[in-house]
Coordinates of C-alpha atoms in Angstrom, one line a residue:
X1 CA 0.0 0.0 0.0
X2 CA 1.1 3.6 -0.7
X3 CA 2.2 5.5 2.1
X4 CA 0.0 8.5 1.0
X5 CA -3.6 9.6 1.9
X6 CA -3.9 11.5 -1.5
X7 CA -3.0 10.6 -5.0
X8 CA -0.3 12.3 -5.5
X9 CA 1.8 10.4 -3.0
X10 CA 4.2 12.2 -0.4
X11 CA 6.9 9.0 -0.6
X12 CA 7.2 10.2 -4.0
X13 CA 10.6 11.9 -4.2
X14 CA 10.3 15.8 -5.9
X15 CA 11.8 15.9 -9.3
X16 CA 15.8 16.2 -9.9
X17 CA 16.6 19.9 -9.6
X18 CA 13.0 20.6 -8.1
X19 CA 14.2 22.4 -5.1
X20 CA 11.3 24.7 -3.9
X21 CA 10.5 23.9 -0.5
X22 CA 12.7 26.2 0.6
X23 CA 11.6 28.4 3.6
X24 CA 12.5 31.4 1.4
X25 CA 9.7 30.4 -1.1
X26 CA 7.0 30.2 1.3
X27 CA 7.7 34.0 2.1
X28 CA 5.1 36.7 0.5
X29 CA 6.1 38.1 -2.5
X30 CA 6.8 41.5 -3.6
X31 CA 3.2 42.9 -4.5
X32 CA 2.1 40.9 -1.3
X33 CA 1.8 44.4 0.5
X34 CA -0.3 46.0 -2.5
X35 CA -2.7 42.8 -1.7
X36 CA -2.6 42.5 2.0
X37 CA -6.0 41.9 2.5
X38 CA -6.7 39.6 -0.2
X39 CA -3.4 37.3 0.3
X40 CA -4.8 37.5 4.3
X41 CA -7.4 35.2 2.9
X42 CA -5.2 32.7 1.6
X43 CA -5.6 31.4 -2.1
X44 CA -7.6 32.7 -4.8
X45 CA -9.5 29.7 -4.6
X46 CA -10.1 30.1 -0.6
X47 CA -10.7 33.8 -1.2
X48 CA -14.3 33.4 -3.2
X49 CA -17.3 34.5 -1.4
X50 CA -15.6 35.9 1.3
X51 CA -16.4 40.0 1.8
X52 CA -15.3 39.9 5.6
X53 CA -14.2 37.0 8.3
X54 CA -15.5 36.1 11.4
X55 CA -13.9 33.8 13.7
X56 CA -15.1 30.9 15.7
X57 CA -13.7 30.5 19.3
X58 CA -11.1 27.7 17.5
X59 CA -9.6 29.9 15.0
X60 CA -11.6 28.7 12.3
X61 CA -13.2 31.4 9.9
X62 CA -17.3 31.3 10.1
X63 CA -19.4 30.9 7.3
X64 CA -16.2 29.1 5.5
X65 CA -16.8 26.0 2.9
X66 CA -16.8 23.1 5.1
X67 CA -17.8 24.7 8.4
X68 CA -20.6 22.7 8.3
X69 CA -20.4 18.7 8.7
X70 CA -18.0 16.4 8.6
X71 CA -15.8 17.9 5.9
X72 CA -12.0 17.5 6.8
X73 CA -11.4 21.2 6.4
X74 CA -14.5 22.7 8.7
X75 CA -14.2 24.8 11.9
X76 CA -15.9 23.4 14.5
X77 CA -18.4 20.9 12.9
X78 CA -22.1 21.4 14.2
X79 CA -22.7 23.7 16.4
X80 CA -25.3 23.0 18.0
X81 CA -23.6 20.0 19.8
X82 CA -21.1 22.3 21.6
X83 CA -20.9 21.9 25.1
X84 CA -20.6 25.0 26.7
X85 CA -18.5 24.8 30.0
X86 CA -19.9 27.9 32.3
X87 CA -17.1 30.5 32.7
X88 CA -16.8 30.2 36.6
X89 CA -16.6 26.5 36.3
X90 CA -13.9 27.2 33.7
X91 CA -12.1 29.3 36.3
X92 CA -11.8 26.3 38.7
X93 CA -10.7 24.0 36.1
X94 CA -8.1 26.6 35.3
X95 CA -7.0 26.8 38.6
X96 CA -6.5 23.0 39.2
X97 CA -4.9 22.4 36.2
X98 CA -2.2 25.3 36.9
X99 CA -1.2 23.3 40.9
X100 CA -1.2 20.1 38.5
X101 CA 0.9 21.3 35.8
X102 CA 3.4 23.3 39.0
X103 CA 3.6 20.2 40.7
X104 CA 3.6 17.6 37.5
X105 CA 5.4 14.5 39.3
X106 CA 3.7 14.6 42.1
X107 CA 1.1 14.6 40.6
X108 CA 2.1 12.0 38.0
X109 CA 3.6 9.7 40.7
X110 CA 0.7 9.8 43.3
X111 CA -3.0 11.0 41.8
X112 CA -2.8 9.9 37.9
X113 CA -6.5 9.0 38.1
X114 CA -7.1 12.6 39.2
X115 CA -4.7 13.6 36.4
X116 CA -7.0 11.0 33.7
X117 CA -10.5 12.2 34.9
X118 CA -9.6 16.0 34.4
X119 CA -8.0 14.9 30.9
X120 CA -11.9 13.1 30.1
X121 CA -13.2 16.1 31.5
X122 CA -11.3 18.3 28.9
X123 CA -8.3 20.4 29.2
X124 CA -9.0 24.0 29.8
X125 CA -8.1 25.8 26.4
X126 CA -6.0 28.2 27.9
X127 CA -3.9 25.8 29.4
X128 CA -4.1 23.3 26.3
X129 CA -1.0 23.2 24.8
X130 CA 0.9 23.4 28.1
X131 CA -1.1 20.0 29.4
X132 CA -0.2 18.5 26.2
X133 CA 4.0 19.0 26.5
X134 CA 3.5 17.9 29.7
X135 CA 1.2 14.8 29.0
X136 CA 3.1 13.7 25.8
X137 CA 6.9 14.3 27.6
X138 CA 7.5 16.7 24.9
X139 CA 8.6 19.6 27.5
X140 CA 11.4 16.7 28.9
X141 CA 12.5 16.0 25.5
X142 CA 12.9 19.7 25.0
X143 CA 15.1 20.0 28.4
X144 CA 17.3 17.3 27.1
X145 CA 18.1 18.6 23.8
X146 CA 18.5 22.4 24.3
X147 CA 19.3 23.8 20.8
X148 CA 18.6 20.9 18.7
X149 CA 15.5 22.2 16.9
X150 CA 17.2 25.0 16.1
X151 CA 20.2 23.4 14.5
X152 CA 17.6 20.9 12.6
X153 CA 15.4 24.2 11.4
X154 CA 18.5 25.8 10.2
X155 CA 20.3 22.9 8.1
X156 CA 19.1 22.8 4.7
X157 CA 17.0 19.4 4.5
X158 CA 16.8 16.6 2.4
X159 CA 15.7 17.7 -1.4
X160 CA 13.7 14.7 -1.9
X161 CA 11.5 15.8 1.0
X162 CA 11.3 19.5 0.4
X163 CA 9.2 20.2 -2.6
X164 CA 6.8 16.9 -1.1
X165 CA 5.9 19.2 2.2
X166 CA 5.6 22.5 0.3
X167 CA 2.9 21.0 -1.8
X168 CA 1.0 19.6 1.1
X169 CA 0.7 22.9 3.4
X170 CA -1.9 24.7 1.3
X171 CA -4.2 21.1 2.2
X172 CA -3.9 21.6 6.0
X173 CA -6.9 23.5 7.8
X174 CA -6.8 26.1 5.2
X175 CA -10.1 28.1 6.8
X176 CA -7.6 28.5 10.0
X177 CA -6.3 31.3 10.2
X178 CA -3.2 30.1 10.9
X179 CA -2.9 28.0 7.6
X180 CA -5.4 30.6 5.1
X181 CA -2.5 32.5 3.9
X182 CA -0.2 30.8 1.5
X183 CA 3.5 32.0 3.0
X184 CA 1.8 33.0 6.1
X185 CA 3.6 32.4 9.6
X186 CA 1.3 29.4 9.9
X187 CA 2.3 27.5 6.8
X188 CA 6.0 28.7 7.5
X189 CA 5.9 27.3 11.4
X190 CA 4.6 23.9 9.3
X191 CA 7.1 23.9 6.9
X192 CA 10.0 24.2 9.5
X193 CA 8.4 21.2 12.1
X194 CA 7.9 18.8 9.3
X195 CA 11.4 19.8 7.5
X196 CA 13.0 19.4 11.1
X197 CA 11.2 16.0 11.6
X198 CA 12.4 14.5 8.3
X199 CA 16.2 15.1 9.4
X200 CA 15.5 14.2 13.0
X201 CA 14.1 10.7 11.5
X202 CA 16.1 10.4 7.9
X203 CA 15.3 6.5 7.9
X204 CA 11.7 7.3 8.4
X205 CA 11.0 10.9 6.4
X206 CA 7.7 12.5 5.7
X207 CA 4.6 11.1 5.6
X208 CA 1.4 12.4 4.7
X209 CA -0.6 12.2 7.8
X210 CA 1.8 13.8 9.7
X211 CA 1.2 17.2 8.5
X212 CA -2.5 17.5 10.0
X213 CA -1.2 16.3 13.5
X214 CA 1.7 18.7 12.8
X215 CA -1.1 21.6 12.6
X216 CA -3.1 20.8 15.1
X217 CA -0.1 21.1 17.8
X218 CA 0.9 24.5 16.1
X219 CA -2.7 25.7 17.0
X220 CA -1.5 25.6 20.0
X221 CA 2.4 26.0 20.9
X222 CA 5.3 27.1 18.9
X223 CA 7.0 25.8 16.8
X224 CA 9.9 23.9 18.6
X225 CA 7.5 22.7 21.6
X226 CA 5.1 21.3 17.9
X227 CA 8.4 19.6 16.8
X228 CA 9.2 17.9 20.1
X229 CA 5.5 16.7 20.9
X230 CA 5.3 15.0 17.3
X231 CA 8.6 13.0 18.1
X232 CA 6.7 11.5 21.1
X233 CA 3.6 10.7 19.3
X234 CA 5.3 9.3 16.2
X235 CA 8.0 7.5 18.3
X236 CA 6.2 6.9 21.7
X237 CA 2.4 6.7 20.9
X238 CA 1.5 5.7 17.7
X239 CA 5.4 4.3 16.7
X240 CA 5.8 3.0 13.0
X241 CA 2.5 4.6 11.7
X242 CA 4.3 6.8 9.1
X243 CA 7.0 4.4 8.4
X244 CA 7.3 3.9 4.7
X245 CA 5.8 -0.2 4.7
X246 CA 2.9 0.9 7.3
X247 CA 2.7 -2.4 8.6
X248 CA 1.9 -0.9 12.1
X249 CA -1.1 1.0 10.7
X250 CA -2.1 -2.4 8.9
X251 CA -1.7 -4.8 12.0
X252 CA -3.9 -2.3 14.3
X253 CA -6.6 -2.2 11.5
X254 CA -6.9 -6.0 12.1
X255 CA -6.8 -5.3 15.8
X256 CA -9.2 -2.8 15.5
X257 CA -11.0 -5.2 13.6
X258 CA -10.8 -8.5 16.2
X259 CA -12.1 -6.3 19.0
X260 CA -15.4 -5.0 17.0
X261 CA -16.1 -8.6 17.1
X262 CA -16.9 -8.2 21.0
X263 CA -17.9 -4.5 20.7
X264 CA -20.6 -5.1 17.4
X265 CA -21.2 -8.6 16.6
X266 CA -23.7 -7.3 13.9
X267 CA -21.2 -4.6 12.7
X268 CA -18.3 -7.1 12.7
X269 CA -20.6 -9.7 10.4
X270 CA -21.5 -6.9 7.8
X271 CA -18.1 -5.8 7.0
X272 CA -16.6 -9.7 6.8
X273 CA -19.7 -10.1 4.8
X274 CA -18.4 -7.5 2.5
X275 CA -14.9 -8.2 2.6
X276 CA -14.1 -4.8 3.6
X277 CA -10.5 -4.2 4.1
X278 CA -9.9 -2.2 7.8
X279 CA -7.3 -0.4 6.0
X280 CA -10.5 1.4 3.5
X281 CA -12.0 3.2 6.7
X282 CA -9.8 2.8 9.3
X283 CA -6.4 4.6 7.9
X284 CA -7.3 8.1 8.4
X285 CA -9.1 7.9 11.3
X286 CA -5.7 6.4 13.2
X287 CA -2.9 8.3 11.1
X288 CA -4.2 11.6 11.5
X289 CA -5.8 10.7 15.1
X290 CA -9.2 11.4 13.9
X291 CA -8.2 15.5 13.6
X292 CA -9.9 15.4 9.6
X293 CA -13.0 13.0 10.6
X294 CA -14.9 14.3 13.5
X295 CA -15.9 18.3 14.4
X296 CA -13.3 20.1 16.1
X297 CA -14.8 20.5 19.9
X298 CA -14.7 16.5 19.8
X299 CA -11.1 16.6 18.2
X300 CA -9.9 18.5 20.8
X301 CA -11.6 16.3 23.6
X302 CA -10.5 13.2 22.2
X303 CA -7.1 14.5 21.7
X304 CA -7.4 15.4 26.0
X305 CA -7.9 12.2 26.2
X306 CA -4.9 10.4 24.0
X307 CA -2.3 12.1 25.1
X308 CA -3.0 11.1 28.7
X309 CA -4.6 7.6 28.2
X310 CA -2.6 6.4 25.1
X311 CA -3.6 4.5 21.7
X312 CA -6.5 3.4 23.3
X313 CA -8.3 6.1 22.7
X314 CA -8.1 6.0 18.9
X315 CA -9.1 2.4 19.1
X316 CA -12.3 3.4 21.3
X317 CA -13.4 6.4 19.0
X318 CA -13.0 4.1 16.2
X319 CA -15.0 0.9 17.9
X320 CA -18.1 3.6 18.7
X321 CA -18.5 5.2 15.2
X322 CA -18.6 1.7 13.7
X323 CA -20.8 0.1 16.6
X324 CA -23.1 3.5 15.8
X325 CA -23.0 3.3 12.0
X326 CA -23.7 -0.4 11.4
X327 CA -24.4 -1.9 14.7
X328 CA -27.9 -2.3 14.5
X329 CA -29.5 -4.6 11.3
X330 CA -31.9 -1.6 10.4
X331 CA -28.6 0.4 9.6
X332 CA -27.2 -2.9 7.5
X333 CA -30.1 -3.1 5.7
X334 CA -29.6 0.3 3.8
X335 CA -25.9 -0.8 2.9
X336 CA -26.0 -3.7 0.6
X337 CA -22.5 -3.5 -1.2
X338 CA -19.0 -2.3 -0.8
X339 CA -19.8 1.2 -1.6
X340 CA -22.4 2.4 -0.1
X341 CA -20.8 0.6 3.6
X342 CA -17.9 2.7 2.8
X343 CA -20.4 5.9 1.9
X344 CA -22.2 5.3 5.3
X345 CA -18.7 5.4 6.9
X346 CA -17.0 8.6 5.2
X347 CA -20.5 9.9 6.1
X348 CA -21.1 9.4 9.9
X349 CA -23.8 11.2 12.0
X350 CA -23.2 14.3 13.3
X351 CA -25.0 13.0 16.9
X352 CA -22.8 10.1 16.9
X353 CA -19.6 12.6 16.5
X354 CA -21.4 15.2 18.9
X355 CA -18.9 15.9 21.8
X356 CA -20.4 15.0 25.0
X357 CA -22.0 11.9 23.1
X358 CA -18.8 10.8 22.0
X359 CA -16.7 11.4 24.7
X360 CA -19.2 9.4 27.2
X361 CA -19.3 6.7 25.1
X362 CA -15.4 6.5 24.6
X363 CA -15.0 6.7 28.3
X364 CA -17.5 3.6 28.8
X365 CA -16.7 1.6 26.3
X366 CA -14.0 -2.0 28.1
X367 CA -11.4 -1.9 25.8
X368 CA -8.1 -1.7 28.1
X369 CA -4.3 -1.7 26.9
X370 CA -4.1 -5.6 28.1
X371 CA -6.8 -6.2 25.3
X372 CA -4.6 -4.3 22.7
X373 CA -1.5 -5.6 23.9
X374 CA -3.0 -9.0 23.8
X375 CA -4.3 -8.7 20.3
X376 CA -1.3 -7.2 19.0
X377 CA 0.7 -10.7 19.7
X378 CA -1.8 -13.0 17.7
X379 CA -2.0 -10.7 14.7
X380 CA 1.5 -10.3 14.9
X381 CA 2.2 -14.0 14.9
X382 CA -1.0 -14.4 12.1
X383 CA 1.7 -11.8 10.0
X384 CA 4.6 -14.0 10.5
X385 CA 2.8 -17.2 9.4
X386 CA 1.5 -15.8 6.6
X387 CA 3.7 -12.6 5.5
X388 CA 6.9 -13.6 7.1
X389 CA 9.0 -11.0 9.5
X390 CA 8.3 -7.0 9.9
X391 CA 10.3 -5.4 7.3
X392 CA 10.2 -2.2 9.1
X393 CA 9.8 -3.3 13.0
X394 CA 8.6 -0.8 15.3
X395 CA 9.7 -0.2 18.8
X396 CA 6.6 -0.8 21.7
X397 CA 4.5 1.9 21.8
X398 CA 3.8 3.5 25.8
X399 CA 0.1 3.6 26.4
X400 CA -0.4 7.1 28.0
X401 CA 1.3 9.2 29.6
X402 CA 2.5 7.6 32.6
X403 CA 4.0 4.9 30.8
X404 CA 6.0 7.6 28.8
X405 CA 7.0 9.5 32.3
X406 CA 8.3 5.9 33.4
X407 CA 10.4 5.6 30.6
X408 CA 11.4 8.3 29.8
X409 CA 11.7 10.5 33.8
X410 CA 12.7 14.0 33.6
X411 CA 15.9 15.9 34.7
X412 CA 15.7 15.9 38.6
X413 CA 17.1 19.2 40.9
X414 CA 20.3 18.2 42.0
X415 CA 20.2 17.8 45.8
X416 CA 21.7 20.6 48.0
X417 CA 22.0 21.0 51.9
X418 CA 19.9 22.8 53.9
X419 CA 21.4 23.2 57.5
X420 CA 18.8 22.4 60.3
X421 CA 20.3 26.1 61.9
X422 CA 20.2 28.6 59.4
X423 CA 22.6 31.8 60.2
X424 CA 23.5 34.7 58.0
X425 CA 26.0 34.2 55.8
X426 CA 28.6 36.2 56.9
X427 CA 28.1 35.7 60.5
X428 CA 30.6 33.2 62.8
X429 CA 30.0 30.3 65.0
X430 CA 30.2 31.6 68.9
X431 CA 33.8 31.0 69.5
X432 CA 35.2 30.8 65.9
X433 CA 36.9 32.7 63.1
X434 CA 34.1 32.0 60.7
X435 CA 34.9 28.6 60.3
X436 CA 33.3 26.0 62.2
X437 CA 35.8 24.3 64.1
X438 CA 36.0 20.1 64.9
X439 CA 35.7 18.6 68.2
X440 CA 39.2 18.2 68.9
X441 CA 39.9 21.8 68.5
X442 CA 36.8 22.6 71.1
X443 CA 38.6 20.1 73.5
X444 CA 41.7 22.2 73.1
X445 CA 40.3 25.6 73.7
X446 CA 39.9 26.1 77.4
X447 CA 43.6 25.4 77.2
X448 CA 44.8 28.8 75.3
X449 CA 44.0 31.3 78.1
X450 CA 46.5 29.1 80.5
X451 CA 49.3 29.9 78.2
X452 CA 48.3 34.0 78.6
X453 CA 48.3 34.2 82.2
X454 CA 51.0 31.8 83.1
X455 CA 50.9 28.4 85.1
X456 CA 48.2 29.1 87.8
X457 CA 45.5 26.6 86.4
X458 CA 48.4 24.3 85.3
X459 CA 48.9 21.2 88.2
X460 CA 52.0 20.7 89.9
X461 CA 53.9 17.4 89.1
X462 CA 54.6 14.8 91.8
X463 CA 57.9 15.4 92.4
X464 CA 57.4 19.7 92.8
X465 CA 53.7 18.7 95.1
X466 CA 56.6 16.5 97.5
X467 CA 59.7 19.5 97.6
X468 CA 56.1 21.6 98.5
X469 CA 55.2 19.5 101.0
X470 CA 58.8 19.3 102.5
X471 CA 59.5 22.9 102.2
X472 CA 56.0 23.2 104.2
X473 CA 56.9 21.3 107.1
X474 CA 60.5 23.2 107.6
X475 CA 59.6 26.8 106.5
X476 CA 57.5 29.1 108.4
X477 CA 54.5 30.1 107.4
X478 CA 55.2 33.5 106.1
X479 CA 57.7 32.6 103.6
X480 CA 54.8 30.7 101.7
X481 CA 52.8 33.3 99.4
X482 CA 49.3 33.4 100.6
X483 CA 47.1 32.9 97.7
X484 CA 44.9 36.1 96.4
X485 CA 41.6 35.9 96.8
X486 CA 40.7 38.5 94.3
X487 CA 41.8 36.7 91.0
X488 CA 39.6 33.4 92.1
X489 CA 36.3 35.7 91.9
X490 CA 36.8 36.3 88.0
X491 CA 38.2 32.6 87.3
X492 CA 36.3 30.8 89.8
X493 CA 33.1 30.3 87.1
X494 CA 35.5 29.7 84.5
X495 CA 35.7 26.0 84.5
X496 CA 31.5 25.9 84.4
X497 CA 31.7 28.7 81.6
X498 CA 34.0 26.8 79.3
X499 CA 32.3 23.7 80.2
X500 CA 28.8 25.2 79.3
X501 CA 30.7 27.0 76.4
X502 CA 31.7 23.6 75.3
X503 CA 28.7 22.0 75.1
X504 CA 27.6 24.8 72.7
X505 CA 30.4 24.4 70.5
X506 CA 30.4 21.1 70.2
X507 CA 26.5 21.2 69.5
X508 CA 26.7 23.8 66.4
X509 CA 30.2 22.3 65.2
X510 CA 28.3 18.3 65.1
X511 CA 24.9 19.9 63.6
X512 CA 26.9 21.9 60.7
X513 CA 29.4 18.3 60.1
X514 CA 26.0 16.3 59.7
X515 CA 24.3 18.6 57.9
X516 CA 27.1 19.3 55.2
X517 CA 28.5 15.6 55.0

């Protein structure tokens, strides 16, 4: 199968010498400023019937072609099935996201079910993109590789790839107003994350559906945070989707297809009936993570919900527009061939893809990464029997983002001490020169003011306390010095002052060891 969602192909190298996907060519021209307003609208083609825009609350311009439906390039599908979250609820969401996202591994290592339920809940918008770096590990893969986006961005790029991207920019959201303007800063953004990607991944290259997940992230971070959050989910969540065999894509569509057998027994029958291929309905959906299929509002929820919970999510949303579309025999009745099954799908209902519909049912719906995990072996070892070994092997995918976390931890704050006693920083320990001193100097201290006033605290030694004695008996009285009084009244606490001033010493001098050792 061709590793392209259009005809034209993007595996299909650009022609020898074609080198226009240059960033320089996707920069206005020079009568750009004489048609400001109209080259605002994008292409000529884009610009028909438009006499002024209005935007939606996603970006998308109102009244647009497609803004109604299911059309892969409308704003925010039906309207009516918004769900409107009250503003002062919205506050309190806001608030509890930003202690979440200021304290992400705590948070991470001991209330990930909080984390999950807020994720079904739906992400506050103003804090959208932020969740998703940290949900995906994209904001740890940035910390590790300081610079290396901007050395990717500014190298030159493969040629094969170039002229492949340029040509699919213009097809990406282009009633966004980000992506209306041909050479705009939105198109330009794309250019450089896809460009970057293909020489981040040389082995692997461009794919097709990678531009529409490219877009949606540059809705809502720069361009370097866009870069490193599409590593992670083409490495980490949905790994060896956009290789160039697509064997991963083709052994989840038979995944995806074992578990509708327990989801929609009557679904399940229809489409073995009518030897339908999962890879007919099923390849957009997963590649593109459903962002061209159902109305925005539900994009973004179900996106909430990937990037914390995992490929699971993408198998759910797919299991509950097929149980809803031919899980009933009424609905099989009014698809009796190949076509009009595949009609029914490319056309679901817009209650079935309705946000809070969706989103409950996704949520209820048993499907659990042991399932996947599960299936995965037997249709891998069904390939191997019948197709022989992977060509293009992909490494495990990590369901969610915990798994991802646990794989891949972040940089942790080196340890420093903090001293139990904290003092200025300039000031000395009682006693000291500004240096905390050890134990043995302490025990020598008392000694030092002996030295200064002579040998009166010194004891005698045995054989000067017996010539004492002697001299005592024979000599009379008033040739021994009697001993002043006065100098015992300063001295006499001494011994209980340097004691006590010991004790103190030793105390700080022990506290600051343990505390710095």
């Amino acid at each position: 199968m061709a590793k392209s969602l259009e005809e034209n192909g993007p595996r299909a190298p650009a022609a020898e010498g074609s080198l226009s996907g240059t960033r320089e060519s996707l920069a206005p021209g020079p009568d750009a400023a004489a048609t400001d307003e109209l080259s605002s609208l994008g292409s000529d083609s884009e610009t028909n019937g438009f006499a002024e825009r209005r935007i939606d609350k996603f970006g998308f311009i109102v009244g647009s072609q497609g803004a109604e439906g299911a059309d892969p390039n409308r704003s925010s599908g039906n309207s009516g099935g918004l769900e409107e979250v009250p503003l002062e609820v919205l506050r309190q969401r806001e608030s509890k996201w930003l202690d979440m996202l200021n304290n992400w591994d705590k948070w991470m290592a001991k209330k990930h079910k909080k984390i999950r339920l807020r994720c079904q809940k739906g992400i506050p918008p103003s804090l959208r993109g932020r969740a998703w770096q940290y949900l995906s590990g994209g904001k740890v893969k940035l910390q590790q590789n300081p610079g290396k986006f901007d050395e990717l961005d500014m190298s030159p790029g493969d040629p094969k790839w170039l002229d492949v991207i340029e040509r699919d920019l213009h097809r990406q959201f282009p009633f966004h107003e980000m992506f209306v303007s041909r050479g705009g800063h939105g198109q330009q953004d794309l250019f450089r994350v896809l460009k970057a990607y293909t020489l981040h991944r040389p082995e692997e290259g461009y794919c097709q559906a990678q531009a529409p997940i490219a877009a949606v992230l540059l809705m809502h971070m720069p361009a370097e945070q866009a870069f490193w959050c599409l590593v992670q989910i083409c490495e980490k969540y949905l790994p060896g989707y956009y290789s160039e065999k697509l064997e991963a894509i083709q052994l989840d569509g038979e995944i995806l297809f074992s578990l509708l057998q327990k989801v929609s027994p009557v679904a399940h029958k229809h489409l073995s009936q009518q030897k339908i291929d999962p890879l007919l309905y099923m390849t957009e959906w997963f590649m593109c993570a459903f962002s061209r299929t159902l109305p925005w509002s539900s994009v973004l929820r179900v996106w909430d919900m990937f990037f914390c919970e995992g490929v699971k999510i993408i198998f759910r949303v797919g299991l509950v527009l097929l149980k809803h579309a031919l899980g009933s025999p009424e609905k099989v009745k009014s698809c009796q061939g190949q076509y009009e099954t595949i009609e029914r799908l490319r056309s679901l209902s817009p209650k079935v893809m309705q946000e809070a519909f969706l989103v409950q049912e996704v949520v209820e719906l048993p499907v659990t990464e042991r399932q996947i995990e599960r299936e995965h072996l037997i249709q891998l070892r069904r390939w191997r029997e019948t197709r022989g070994e992977l060509q293009c092997p992909s490494p495990p995918r990590l369901h969610g983002a915990k798994a991802i976390l646990e794989a891949e931890p972040g940089p942790r704050p080196s340890l420093q001490p903090s001293p139990s006693i904290r003092l200025p920083p300039d000031a000395p320990l009682s006693g000291s020169k500004g240096k905390p001193k050890t134990s043995k100097q302490v025990q020598k201290e008392p000694r030092k003011p002996g030295k200064e006033s002579g040998q009166q605290d010194r004891p005698p030694a045995p054989s000067q306390a017996k010539a004492a004695a002697a001299a005592g008996d024979a000599s009379p009285p008033q040739d021994v010095p009697p001993k002043d009084p006065a100098p015992q009244d300063p001295r006499g606490p001494a011994p209980q002052d340097s004691a006590h001033h010991r004790s103190q010493e030793s105390l700080t001098s022990q506290e600051s060891e343990d505390t710095y050792l």
